Short mmCIF file of C-alpha atoms in Angstrom, two decimals:
data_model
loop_
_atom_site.label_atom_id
_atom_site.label_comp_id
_atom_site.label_asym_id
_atom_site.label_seq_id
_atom_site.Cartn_x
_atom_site.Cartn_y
_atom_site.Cartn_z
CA UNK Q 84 99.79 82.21 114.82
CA UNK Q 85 100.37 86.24 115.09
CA UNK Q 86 103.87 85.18 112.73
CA UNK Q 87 102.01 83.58 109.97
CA UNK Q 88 100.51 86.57 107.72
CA UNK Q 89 103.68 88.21 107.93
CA UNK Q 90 105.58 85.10 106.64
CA UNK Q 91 103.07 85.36 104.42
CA UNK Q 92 103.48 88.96 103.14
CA UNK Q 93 107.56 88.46 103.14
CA UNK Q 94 106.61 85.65 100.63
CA UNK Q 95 104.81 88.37 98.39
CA UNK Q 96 108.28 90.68 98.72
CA UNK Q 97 110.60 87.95 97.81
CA UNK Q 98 108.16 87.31 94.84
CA UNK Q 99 108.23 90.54 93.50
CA UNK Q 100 111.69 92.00 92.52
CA UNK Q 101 113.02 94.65 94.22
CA UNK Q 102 116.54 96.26 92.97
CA UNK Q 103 117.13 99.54 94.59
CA UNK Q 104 115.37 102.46 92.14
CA UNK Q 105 112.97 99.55 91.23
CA UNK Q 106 111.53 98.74 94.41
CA UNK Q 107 108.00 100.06 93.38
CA UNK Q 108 106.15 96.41 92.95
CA UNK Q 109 107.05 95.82 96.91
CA UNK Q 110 106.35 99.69 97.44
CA UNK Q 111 102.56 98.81 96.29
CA UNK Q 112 102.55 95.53 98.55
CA UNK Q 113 103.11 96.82 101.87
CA UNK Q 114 100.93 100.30 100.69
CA UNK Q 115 98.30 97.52 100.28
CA UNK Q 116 99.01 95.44 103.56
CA UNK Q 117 98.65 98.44 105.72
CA UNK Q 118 95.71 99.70 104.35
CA UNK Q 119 93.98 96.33 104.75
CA UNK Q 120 94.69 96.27 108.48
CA UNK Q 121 92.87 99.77 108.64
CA UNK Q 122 95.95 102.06 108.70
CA UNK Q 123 96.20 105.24 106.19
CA UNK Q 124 98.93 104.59 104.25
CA UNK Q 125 101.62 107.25 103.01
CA UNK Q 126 104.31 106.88 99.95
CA UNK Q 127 106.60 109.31 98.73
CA UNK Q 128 108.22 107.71 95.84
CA UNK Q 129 109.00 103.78 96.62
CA UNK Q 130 109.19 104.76 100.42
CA UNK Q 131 106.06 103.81 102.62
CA UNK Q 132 105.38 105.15 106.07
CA UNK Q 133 102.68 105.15 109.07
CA UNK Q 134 101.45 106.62 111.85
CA UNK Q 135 98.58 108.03 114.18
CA UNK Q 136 97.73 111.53 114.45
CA UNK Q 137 100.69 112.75 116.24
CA UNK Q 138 100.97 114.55 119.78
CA UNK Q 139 103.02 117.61 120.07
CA UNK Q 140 104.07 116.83 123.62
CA UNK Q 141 105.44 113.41 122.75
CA UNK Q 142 108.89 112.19 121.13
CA UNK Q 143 108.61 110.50 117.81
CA UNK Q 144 110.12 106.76 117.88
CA UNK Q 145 111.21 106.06 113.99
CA UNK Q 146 110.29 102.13 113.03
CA UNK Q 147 111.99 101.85 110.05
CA UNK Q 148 113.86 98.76 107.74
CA UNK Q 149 114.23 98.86 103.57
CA UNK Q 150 112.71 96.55 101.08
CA UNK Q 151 114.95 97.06 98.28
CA UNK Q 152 117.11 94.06 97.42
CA UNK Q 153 120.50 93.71 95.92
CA UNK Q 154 121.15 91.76 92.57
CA UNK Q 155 121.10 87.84 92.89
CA UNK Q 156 124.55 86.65 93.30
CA UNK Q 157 125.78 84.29 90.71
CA UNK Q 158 125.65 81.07 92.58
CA UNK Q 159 122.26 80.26 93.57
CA UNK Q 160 120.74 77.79 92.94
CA UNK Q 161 117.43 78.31 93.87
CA UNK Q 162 115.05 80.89 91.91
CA UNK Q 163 116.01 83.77 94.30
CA UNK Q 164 112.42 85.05 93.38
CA UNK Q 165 110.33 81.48 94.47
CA UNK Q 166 110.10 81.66 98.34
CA UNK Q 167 110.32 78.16 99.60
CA UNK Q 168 110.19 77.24 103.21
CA UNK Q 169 112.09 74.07 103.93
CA UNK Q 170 113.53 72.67 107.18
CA UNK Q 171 112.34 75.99 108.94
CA UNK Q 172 113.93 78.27 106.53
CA UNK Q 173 112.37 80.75 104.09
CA UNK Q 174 114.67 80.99 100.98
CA UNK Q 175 114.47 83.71 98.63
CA UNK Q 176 116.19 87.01 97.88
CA UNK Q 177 115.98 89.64 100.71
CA UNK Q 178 114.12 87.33 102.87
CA UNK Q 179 117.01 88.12 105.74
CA UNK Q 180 118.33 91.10 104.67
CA UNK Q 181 115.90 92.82 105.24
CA UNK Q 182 112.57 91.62 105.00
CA UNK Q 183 112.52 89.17 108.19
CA UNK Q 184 113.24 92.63 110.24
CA UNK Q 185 110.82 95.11 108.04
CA UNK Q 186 107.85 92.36 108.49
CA UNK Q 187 109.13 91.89 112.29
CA UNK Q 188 108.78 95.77 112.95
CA UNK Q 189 105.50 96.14 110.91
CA UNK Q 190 104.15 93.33 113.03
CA UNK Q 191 104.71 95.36 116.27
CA UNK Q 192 103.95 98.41 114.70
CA UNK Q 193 100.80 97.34 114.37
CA UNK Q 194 100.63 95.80 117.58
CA UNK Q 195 101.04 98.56 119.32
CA UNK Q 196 99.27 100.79 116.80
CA UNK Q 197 96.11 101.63 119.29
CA UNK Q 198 98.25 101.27 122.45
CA UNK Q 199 99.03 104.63 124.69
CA UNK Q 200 102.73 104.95 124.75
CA UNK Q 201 104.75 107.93 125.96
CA UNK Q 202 106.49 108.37 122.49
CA UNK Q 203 104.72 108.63 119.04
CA UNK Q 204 105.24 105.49 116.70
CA UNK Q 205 106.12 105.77 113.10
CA UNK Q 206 106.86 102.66 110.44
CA UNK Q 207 108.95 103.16 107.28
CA UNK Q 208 110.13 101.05 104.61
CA UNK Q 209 112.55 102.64 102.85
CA UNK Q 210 113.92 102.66 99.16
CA UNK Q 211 117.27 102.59 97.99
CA UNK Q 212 119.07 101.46 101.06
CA UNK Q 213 121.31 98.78 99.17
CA UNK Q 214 122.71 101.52 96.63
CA UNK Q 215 122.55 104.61 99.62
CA UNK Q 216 120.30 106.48 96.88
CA UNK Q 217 118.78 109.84 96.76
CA UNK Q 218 115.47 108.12 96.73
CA UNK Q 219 115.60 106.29 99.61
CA UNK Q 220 115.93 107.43 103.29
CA UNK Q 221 116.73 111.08 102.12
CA UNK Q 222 113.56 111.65 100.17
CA UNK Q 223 111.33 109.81 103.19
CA UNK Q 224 113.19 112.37 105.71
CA UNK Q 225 111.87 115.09 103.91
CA UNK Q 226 108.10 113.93 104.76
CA UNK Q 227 108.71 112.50 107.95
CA UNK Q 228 108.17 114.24 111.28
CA UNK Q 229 111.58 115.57 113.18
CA UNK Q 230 112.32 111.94 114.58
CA UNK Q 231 113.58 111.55 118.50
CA UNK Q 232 114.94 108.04 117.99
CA UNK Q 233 114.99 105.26 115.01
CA UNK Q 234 115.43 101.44 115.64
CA UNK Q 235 116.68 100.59 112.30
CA UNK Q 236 115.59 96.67 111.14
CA UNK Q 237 119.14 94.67 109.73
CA UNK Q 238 119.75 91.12 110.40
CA UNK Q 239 122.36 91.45 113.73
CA UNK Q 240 120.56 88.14 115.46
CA UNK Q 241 118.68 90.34 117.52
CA UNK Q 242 121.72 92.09 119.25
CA UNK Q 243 121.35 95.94 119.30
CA UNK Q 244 124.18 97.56 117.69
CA UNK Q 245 125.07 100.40 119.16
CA UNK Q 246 127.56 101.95 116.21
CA UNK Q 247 127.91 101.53 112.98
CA UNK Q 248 130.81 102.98 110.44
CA UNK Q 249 130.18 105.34 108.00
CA UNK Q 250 131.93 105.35 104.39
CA UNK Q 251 133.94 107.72 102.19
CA UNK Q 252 134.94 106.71 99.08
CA UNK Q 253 137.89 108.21 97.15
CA UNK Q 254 138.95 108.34 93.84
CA UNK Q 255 142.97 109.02 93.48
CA UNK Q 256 144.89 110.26 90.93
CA UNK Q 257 148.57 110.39 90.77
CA UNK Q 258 150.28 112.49 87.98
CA UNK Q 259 153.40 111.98 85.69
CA UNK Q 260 154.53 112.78 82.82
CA UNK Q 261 154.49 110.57 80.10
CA UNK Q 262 157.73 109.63 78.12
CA UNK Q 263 158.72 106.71 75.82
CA UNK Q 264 159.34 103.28 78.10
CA UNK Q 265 162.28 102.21 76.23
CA UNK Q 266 164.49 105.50 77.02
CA UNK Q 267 164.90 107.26 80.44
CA UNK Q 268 162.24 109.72 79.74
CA UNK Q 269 158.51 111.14 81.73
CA UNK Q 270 157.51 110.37 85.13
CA UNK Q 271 155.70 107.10 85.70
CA UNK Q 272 152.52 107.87 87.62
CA UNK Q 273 151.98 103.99 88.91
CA UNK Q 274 154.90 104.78 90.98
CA UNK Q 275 154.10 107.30 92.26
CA UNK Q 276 150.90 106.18 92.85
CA UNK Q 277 152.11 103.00 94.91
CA UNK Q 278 153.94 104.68 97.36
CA UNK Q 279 150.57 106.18 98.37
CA UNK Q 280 149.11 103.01 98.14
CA UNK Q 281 151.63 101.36 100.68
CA UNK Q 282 150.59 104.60 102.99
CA UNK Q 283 146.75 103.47 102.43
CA UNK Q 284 147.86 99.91 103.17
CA UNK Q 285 150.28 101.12 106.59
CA UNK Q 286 148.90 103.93 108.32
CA UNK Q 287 147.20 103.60 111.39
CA UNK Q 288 144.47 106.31 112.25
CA UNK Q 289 145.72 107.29 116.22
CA UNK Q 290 141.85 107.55 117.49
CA UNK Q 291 140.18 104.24 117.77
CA UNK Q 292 136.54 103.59 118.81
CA UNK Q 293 135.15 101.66 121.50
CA UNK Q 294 132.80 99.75 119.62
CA UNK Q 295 134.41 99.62 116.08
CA UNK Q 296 137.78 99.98 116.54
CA UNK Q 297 139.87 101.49 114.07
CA UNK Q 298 138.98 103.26 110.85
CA UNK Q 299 139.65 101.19 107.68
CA UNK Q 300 141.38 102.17 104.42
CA UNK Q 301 141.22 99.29 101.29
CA UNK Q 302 142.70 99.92 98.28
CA UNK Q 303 140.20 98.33 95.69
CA UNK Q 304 140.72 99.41 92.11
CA UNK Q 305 143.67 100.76 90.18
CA UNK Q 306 143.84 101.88 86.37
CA UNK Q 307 146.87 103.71 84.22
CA UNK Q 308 149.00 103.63 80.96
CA UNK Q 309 147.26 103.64 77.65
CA UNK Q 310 150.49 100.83 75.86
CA UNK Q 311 153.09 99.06 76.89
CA UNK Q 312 155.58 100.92 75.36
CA UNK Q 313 154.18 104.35 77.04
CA UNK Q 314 155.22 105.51 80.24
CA UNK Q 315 151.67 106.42 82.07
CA UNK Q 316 151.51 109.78 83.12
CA UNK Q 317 148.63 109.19 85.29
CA UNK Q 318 147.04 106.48 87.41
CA UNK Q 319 143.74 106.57 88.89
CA UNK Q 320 143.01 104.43 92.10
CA UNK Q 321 139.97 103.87 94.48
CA UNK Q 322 140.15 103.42 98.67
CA UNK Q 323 137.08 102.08 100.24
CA UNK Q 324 137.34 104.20 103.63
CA UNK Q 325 135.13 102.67 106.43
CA UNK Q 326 135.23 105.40 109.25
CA UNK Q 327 134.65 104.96 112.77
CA UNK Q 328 132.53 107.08 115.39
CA UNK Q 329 135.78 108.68 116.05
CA UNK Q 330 136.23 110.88 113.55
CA UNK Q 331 134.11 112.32 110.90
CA UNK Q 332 134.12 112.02 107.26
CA UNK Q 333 135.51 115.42 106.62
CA UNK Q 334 138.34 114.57 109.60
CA UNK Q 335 139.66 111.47 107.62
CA UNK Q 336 139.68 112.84 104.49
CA UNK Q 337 141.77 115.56 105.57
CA UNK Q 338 144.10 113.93 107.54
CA UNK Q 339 144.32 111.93 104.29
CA UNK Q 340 145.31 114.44 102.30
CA UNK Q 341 147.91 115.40 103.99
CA UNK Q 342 149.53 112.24 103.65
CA UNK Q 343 149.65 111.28 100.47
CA UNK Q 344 151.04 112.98 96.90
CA UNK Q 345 148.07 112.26 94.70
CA UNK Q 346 144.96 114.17 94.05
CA UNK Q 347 142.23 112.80 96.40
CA UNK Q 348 138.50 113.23 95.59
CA UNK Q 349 135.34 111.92 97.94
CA UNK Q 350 132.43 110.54 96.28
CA UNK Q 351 130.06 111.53 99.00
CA UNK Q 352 130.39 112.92 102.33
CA UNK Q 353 127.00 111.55 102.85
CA UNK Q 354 127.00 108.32 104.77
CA UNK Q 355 128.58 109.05 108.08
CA UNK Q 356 129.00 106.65 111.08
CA UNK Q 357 126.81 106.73 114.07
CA UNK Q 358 127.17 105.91 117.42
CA UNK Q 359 125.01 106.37 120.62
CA UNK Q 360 125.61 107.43 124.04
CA UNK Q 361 125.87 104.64 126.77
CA UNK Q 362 122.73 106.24 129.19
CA UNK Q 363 120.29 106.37 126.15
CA UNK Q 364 117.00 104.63 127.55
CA UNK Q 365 117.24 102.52 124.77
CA UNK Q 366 120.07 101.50 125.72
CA UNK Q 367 118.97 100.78 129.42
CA UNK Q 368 115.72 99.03 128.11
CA UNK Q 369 118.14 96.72 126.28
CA UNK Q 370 120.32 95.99 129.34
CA UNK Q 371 116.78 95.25 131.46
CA UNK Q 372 116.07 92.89 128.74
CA UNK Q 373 119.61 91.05 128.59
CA UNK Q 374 120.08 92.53 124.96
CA UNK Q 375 123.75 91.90 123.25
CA UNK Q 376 125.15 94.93 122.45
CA UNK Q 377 127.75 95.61 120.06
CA UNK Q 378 129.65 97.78 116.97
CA UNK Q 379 128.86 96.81 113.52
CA UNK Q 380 131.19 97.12 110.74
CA UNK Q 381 128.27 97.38 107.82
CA UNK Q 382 126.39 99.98 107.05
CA UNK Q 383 122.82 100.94 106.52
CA UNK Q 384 120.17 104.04 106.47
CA UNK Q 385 121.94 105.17 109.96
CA UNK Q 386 124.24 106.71 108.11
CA UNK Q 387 121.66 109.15 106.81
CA UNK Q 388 120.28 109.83 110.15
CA UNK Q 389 121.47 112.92 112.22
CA UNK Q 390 119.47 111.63 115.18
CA UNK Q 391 119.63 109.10 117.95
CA UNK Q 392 119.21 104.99 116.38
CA UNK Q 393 120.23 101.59 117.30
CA UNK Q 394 120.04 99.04 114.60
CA UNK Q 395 119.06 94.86 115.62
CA UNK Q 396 116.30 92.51 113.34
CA UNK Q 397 116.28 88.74 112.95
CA UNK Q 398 118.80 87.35 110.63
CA UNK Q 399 122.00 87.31 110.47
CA UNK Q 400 124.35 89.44 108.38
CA UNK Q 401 126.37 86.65 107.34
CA UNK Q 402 123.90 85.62 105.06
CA UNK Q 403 123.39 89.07 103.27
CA UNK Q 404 123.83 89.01 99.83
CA UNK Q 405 125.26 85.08 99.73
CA UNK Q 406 123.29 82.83 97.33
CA UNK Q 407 120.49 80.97 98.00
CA UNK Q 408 119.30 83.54 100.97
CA UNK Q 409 117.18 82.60 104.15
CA UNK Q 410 115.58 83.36 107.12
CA UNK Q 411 114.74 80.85 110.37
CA UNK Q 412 111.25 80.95 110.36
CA UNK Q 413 112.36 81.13 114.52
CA UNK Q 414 114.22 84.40 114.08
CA UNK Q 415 110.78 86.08 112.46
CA UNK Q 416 108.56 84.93 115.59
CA UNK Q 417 111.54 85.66 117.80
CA UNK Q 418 112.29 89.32 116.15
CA UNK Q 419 108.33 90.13 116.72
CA UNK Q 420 108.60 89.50 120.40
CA UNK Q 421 111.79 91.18 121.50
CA UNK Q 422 110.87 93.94 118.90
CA UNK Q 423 107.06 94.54 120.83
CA UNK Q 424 108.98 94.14 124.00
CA UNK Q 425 111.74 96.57 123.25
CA UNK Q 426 109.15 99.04 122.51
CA UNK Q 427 106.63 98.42 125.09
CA UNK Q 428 109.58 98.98 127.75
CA UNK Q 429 110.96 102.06 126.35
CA UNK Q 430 110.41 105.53 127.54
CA UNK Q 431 112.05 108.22 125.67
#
């Protein structure tokens, strides 16, 4: 059965650990896989990709899912690293997020490998997708071909999703001044600091999009005073900011700012949201093929890409990063076939 060897090599990736910036054991496996099937091989850092000698007059279709792996979470209680199939599941750590899609699009990569299509065909597994690293999809960008399209491999059940929000994480500060807490003295910071924190809780964002709705702001750290007996004269919060197709990163933060008293500072302005347009052909190959559509909430290396990309795989996202991980050994066979038809129908 076509499925088999690449149940097999996902057993060889759950075997070998992959954290994100340590990812070079699973780098070397699927370096290895494709050169045994005949196919020259590329790495830059722990990023593999693929493809023929390219024509000039044709689009390039991007192929691409990661292979790096979050940490275990605390309650398995299986060896996350001992892939197991029982009852039609294969158990292990990254098995469905992502490896059932990356071994599903390698599989009709190679399919399709020596078949004529009217795009070009590239595979990537990319580093550093769990942690958004500088090593992952950035660094492989920088060696790939300008890319026309990407399907992007995450577990969605096999439903394409045609957005995805992008994320902007702030660190707040709100100043005081400090002053002993047993007299009427300084400026207490926390307070200050909460009444932005009820905005962050409160305010609606007055664009919503049609696939993800509305942008979200969390709250998910605080920090201040040094004693008990000290009134804090500063207090240091973080909002997890999960933005919509409707605005951009940039848009958000400023409307932020004007909002709220204390001193706001993005991490990144890196990780945008994505979103396609209704008449890609993608898009119209999915409806021919009576493919869900839908917006995700999570994110993954779309928000690196400045081009066109859907993202569907096997799996299901529920089950990324819960203990004691798996993957239907039905959702593998099943994300070969619709992937190889998906492609086989499109024309970019």
């Amino acid at each position: 059965m076509i499925a088999d060897k690449y149940i097999t090599l996902l057993q060889q990736l759950i075997s070998s650990p992959s954290y994100s910036g340590k990812e070079q054991d699973t780098a070397s496996i699927i370096e290895s896989f494709l050169t045994s099937e005949g196919i020259e091989a590329k790495r830059i850092g722990n990023n593999v990709f693929a493809h023929k000698s390219l024509d000039s007059s044709k689009p390039i279709v991007l192929l691409n899912s990661h292979h790096d792996t979050v940490k275990p979470a605390s309650g398995y209680t299986r060896d996350p690293f001992q892939p197991t199939i029982e009852d039609g599941k294969l158990y292990g750590l990254g098995s469905n997020d992502a490896g059932g899609a990356l071994v599903s699009l390698l599989a009709s990569f190679l399919s399709l490998y020596d078949k004529e299509l009217p795009f070009n065909l590239v595979f990537a597994a990319s580093a550093e997708e769990e942690n958004s690293g500088p090593k992952g999809m950035e660094l492989l960008l920088t060696e790939l071909p300008t890319i026309d399209l990407a399907i992007v491999g995450e577990p969605t059940l096999m439903k394409v999703a045609v957005a995805e929000k992008g994320l902007v994480v702030l660190d707040c500060e709100s100043k005081g001044q400090s002053g002993h807490a047993a007299r009427e003295e300084g400026t207490n910071a926390i307070y200050t600091a909460m009444q932005d924190i009820e905005w962050f809780r409160s305010f609606k964002f007055p664009r919503a999009s049609e696939h993800l709705g509305e942008v979200k702001m969390t709250v998910t750290q605080i920090k201040a005073g040094t004693q008990h007996n000290v009134v804090p004269d500063k207090c240091h919060f973080v909002v997890d900011v999960r933005v919509t197709d409707a605005y951009t990163l940039e848009e958000v933060v400023s409307e932020i700012r004007q909002h709220v008293k204390s001193e706001i500072t993005p991490r990144s302005l890196r990780l945008n949201s994505s979103g396609i347009a209704p008449n890609n052909p993608i898009l119209e190959t999915a409806k021919k093929l009576e493919i869900e559509t839908y917006g995700s909430p999570t994110m993954s290396d779309q928000a690196l890409m400045s081009f066109d990309s859907v993202k569907i795989g096997p799996g299901d996202s529920a089950r990324s990063h819960m203990a004691d991980e798996f993957i239907y050994i039905t959702e593998i066979e099943q994300g070969i076939n619709l992937y190889t038809q998906l492609i086989r129908n499109l024309h970019v």
